[in-house]
mmCIF file of C-alpha atoms in Angstrom:
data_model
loop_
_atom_site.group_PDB
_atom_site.id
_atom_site.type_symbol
_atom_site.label_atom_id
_atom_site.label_comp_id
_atom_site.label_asym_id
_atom_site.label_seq_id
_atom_site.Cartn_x
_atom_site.Cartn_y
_atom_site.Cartn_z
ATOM 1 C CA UNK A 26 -23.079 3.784 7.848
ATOM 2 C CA UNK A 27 -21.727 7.317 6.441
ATOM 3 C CA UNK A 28 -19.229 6.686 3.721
ATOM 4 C CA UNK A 29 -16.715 8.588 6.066
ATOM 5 C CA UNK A 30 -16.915 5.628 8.392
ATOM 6 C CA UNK A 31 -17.177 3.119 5.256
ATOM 7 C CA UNK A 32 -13.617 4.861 3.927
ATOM 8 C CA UNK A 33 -12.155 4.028 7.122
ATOM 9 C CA UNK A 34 -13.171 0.651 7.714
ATOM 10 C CA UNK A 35 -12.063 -0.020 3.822
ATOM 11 C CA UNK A 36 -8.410 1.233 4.579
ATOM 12 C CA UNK A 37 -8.017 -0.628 7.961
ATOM 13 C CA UNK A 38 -8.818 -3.505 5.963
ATOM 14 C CA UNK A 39 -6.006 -2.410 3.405
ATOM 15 C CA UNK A 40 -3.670 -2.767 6.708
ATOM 16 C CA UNK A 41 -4.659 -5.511 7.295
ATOM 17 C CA UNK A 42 -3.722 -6.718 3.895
ATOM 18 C CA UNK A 43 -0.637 -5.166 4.082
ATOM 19 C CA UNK A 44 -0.052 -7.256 6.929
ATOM 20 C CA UNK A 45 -0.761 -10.092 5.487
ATOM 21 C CA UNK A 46 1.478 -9.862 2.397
ATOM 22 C CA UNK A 47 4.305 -8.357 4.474
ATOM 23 C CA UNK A 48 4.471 -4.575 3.149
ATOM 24 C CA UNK A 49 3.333 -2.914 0.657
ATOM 25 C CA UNK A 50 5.520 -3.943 -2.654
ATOM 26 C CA UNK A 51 6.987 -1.599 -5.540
ATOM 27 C CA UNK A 52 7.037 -2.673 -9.175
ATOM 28 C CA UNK A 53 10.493 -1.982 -9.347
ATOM 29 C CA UNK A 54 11.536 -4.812 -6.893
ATOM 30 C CA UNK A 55 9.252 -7.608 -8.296
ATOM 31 C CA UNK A 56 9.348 -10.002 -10.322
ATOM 32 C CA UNK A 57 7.775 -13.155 -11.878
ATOM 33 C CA UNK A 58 9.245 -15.519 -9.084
ATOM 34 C CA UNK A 59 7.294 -14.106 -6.453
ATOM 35 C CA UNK A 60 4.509 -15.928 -5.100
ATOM 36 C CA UNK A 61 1.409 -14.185 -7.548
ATOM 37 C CA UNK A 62 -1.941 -15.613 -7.134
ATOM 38 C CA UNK A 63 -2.884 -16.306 -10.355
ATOM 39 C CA UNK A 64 -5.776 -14.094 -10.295
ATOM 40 C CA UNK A 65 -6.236 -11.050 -7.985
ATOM 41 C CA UNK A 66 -7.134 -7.515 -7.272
ATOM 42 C CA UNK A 67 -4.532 -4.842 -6.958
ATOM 43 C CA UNK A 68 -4.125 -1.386 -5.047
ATOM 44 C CA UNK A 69 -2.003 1.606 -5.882
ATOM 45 C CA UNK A 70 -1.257 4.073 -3.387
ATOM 46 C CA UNK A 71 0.637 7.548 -4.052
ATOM 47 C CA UNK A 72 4.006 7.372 -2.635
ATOM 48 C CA UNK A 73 3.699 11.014 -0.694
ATOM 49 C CA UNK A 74 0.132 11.660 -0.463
ATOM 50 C CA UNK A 75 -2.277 10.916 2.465
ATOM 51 C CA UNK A 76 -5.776 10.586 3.328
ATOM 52 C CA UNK A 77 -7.173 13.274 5.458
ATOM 53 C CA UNK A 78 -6.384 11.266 8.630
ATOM 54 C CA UNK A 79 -2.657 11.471 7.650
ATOM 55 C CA UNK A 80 -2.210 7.860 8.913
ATOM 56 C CA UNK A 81 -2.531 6.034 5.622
ATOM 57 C CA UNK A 82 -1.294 6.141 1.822
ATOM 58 C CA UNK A 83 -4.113 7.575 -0.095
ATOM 59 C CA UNK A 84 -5.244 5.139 -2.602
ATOM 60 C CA UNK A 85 -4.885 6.063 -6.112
ATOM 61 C CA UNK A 86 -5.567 3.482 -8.450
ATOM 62 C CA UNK A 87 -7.511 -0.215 -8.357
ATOM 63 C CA UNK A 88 -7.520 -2.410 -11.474
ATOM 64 C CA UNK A 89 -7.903 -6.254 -11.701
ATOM 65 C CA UNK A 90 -7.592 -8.545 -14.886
ATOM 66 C CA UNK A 91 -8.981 -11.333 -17.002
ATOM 67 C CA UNK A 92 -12.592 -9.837 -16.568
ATOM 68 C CA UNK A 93 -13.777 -11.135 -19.809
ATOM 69 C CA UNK A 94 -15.307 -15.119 -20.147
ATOM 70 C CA UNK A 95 -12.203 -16.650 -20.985
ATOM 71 C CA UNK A 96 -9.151 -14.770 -20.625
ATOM 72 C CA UNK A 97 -5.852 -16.001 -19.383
ATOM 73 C CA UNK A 98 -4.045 -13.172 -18.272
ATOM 74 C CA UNK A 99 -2.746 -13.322 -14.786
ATOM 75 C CA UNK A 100 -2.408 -11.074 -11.877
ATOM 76 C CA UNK A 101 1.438 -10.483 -12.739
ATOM 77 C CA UNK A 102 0.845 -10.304 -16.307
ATOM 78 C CA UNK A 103 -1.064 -7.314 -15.581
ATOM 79 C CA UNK A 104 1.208 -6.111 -13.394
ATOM 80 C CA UNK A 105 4.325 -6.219 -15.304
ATOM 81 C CA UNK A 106 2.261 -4.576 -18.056
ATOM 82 C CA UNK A 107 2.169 -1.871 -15.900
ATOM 83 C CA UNK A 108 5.616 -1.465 -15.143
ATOM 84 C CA UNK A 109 6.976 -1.717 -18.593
ATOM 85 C CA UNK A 110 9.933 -3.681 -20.396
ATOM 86 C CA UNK A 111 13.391 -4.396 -18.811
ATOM 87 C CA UNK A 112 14.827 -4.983 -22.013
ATOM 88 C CA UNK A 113 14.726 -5.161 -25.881
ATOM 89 C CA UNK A 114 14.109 -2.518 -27.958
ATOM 90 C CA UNK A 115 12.056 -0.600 -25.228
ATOM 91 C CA UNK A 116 14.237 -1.442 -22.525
ATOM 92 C CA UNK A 117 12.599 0.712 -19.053
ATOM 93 C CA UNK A 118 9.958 2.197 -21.286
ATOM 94 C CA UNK A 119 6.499 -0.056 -22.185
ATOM 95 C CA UNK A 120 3.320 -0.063 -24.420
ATOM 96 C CA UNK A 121 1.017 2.743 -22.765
ATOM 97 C CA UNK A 122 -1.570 0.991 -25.477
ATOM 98 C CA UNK A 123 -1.952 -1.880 -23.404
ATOM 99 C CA UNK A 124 -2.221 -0.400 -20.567
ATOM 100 C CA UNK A 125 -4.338 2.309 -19.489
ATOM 101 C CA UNK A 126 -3.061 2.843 -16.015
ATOM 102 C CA UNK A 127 0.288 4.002 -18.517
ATOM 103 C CA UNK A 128 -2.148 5.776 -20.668
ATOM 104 C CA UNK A 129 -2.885 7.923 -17.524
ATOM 105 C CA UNK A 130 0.558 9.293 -16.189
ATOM 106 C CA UNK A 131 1.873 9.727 -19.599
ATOM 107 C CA UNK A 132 -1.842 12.074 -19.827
ATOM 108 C CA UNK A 133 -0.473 13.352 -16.430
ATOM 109 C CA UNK A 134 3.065 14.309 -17.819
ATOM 110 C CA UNK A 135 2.195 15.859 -21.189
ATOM 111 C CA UNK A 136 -0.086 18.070 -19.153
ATOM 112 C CA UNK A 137 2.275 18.981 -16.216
ATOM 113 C CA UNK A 138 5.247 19.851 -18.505
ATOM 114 C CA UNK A 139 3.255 20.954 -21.481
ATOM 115 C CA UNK A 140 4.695 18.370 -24.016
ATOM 116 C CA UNK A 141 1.347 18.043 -26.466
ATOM 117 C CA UNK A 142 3.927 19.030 -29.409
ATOM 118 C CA UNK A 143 6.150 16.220 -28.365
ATOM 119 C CA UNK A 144 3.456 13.554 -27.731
ATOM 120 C CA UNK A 145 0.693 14.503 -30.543
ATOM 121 C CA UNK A 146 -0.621 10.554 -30.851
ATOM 122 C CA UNK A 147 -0.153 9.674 -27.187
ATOM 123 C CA UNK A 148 -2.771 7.686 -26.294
ATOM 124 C CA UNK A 149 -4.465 7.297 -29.828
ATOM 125 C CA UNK A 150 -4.879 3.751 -30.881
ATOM 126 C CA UNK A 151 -4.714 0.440 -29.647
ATOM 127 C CA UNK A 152 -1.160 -0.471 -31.411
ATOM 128 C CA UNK A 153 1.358 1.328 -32.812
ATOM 129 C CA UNK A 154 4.750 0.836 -35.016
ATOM 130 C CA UNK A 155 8.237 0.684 -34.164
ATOM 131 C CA UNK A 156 8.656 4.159 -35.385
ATOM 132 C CA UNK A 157 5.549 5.297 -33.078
ATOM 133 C CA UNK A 158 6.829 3.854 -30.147
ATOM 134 C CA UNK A 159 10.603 4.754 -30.355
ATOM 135 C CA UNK A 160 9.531 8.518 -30.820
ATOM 136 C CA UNK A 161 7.466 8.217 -27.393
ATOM 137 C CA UNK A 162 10.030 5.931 -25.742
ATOM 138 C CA UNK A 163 11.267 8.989 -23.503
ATOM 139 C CA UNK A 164 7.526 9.372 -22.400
ATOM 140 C CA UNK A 165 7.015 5.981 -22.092
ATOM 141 C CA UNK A 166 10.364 5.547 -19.623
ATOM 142 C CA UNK A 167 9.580 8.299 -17.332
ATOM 143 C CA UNK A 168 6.123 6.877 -16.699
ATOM 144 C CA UNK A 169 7.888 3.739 -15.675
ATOM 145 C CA UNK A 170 10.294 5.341 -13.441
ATOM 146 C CA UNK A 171 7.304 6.445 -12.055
ATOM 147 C CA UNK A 172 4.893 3.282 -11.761
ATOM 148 C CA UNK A 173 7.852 1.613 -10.443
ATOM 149 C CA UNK A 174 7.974 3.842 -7.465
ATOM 150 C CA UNK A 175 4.620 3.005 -6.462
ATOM 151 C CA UNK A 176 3.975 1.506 -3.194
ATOM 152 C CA UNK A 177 0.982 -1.402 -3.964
ATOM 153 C CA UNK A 178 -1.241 -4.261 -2.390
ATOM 154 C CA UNK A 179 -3.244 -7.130 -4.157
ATOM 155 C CA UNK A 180 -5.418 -9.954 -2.720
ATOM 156 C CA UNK A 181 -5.625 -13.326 -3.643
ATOM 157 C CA UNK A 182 -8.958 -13.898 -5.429
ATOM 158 C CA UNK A 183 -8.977 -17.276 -7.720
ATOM 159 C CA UNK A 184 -12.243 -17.189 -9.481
ATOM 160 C CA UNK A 185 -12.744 -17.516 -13.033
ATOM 161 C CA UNK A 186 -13.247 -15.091 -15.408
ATOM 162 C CA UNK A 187 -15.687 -13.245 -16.480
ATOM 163 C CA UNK A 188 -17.388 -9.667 -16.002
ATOM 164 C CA UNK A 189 -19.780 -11.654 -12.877
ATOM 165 C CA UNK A 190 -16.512 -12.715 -11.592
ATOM 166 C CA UNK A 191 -15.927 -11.917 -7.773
ATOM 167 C CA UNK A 192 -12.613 -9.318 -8.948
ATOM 168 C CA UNK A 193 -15.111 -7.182 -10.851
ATOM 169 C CA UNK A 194 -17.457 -6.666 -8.112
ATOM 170 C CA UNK A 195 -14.171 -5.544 -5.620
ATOM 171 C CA UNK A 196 -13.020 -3.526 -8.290
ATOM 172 C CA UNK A 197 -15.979 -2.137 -8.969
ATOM 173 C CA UNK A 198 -17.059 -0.980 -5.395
ATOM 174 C CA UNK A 199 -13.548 -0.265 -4.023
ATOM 175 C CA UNK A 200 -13.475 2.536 -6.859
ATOM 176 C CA UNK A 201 -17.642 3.420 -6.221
ATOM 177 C CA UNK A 202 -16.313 3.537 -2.624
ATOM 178 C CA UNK A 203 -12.817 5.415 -2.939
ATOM 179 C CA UNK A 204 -13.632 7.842 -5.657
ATOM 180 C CA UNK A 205 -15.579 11.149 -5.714
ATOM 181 C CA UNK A 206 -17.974 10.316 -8.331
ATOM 182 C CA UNK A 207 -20.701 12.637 -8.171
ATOM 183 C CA UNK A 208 -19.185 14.924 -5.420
ATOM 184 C CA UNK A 209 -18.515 18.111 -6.421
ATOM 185 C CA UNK A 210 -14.471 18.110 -5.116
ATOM 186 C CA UNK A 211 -12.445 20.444 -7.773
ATOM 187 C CA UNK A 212 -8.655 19.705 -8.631
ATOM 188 C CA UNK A 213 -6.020 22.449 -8.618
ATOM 189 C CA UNK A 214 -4.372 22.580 -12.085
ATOM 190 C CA UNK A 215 -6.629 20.242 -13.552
ATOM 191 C CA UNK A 216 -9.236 21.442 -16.232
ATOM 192 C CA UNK A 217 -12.706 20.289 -15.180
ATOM 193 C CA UNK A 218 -14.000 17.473 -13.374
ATOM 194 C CA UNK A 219 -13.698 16.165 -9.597
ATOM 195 C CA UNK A 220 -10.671 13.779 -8.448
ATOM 196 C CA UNK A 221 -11.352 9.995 -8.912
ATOM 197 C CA UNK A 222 -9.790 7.046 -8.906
ATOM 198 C CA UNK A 223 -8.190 5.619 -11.650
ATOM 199 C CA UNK A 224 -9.632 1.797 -12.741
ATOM 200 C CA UNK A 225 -8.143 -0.516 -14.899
ATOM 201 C CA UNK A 226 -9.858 -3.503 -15.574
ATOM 202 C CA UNK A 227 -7.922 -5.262 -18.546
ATOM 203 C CA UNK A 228 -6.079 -4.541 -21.436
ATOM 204 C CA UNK A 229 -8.803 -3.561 -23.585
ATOM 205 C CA UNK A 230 -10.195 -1.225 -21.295
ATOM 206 C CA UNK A 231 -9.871 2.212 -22.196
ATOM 207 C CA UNK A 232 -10.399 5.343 -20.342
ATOM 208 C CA UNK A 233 -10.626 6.174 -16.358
ATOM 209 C CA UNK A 234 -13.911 4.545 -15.863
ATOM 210 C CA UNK A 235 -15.582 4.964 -12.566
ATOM 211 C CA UNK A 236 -18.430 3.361 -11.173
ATOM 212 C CA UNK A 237 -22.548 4.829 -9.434
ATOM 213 C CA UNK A 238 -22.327 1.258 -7.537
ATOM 214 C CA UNK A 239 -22.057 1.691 -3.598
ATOM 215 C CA UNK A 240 -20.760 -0.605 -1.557
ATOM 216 C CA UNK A 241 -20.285 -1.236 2.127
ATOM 217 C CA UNK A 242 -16.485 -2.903 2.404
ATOM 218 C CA UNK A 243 -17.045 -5.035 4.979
ATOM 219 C CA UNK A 244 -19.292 -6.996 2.888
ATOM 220 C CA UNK A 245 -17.065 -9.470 0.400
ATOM 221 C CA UNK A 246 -17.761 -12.810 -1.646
ATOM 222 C CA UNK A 247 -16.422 -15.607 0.565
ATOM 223 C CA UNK A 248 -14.535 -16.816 -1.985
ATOM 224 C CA UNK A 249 -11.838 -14.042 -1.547
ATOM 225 C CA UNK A 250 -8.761 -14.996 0.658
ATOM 226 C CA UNK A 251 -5.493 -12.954 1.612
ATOM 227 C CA UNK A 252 -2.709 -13.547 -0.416
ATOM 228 C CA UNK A 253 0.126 -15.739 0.442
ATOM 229 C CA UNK A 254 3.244 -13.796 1.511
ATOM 230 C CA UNK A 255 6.056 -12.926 -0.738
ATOM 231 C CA UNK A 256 9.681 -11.845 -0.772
ATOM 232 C CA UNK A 257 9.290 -9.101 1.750
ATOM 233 C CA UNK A 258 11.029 -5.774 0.841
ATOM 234 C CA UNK A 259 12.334 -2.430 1.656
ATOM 235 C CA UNK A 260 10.157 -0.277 -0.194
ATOM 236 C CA UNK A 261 11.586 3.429 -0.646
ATOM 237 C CA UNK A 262 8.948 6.731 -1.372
ATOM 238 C CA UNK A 263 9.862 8.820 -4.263
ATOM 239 C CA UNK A 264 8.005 12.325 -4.938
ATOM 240 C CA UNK A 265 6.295 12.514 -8.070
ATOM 241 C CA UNK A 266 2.635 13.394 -9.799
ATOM 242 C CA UNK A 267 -0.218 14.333 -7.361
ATOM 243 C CA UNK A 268 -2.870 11.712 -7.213
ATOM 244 C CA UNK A 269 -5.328 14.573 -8.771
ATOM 245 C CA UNK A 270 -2.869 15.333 -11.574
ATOM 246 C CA UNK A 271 -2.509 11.762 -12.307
ATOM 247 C CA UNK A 272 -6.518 10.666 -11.808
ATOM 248 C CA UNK A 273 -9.124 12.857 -13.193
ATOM 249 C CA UNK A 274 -11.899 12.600 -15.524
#
């Protein structure tokens, strides 16, 4: 099967995920009293974007969790990584250094409005101090406003952890599948490299990785089940980065 045909069967099954869960979700409007699975797999779309069809969200970013032999983290602990604090000292902002899917539209905004001078250390590190992190707070709360905004899917898959688990091997052929590794597609604006999708596959991951591995998507471990519906809501589109300013190698 062409991978033309393999992208569409991939994103029908996305709909009917999204289906399943009720609509696709924004970070803004979650929280932890929604029914997570503990462990899952997790699908960022741009919010005004679409696939060449025009029919469906394009995909931006997949990431999963707990990938090492022993981890604990859970599907929403990732998740509200991602979206950053409520409160405290960094109320709306967050740690980018824990999260590289942060990492990657702060990258994405220090390029688009040329703030290098501003942001000098963004990105360098895996901690920082107080004084660090209050001098990139601005950064760090406009990347939220923007993960928040987000329209996302996840699926339910409870296995245990570990690179072998059955949420590395989605991860790592949705991205094989969704990306343009190796194909020579150039990004307006961007300097060098083809657009791919971002990956995030813990919070000691760093970079964009992507991934050689095909994959044909209607292939999956039979341990993977849809995930239980949740508090259904209205999710609202707000322009923002490009998916090629915000994913690139």
């Amino acid at each position: 099967m062409e991978r033309n045909a393999l992208l569409d069967r991939f994103y029908s099954l996305l709909d009917d995920l999204e289906r399943q869960v009720g609509g696709k979700q924004r970070l803004k409007d979650c929280d932890g009293y929604m029914d997570w699975p503990d462990r899952g797999v997790y699908f960022f779309f741009a919010s005004d974007e679409h696939r060449g069809d025009g029919d469906h969200l394009r995909l931006t970013r997949v990431g999963t969790h707990a990938v090492s032999t022993g981890s604990g983290t859970t599907l929403w602990n990732r998740l509200r990584t991602h979206r950053g604090a409520l409160s405290g000292t960094y109320e709306d902002g967050g740690n980018h250094r824990g999260s590289v899917f942060r990492e990657r539209v702060g990258e994405a905004l220090v390029e688009r409005h040329g703030l290098h001078d501003e942001y000098p250390e963004w990105g360098e590190g895996s901690s920082a101090g107080r004084d660090r992190r209050l001098a990139e707070l601005e950064l760090e709360r406009r990347v939220s406003d923007y993960i928040r905004e987000l329209p996302f899917l996840w699926v339910d898959v409870d296995d245990e952890p570990g690179p072998g688990s059955d949420r590395a091997y989605i991860e790592r052929n949705a991205i094989a599948l969704a990306s343009n590794y190796g194909r020579s597609r150039s990004i307006p604006g961007a300097t060098g490299g083809s657009a791919t999708i971002a990956r995030a596959s813990g919070s000691g991951a760093r970079g964009c990785g992507t991934s050689t591995t095909s994959t044909n998507p209607t292939t999956r471990p039979s341990s993977i089940g849809w995930p239980r519906p949740s508090r259904k809501r209205n999710p609202r589109s707000s322009p923002g980065l490009t998916s090629t300013e915000l994913v690139r190698r």
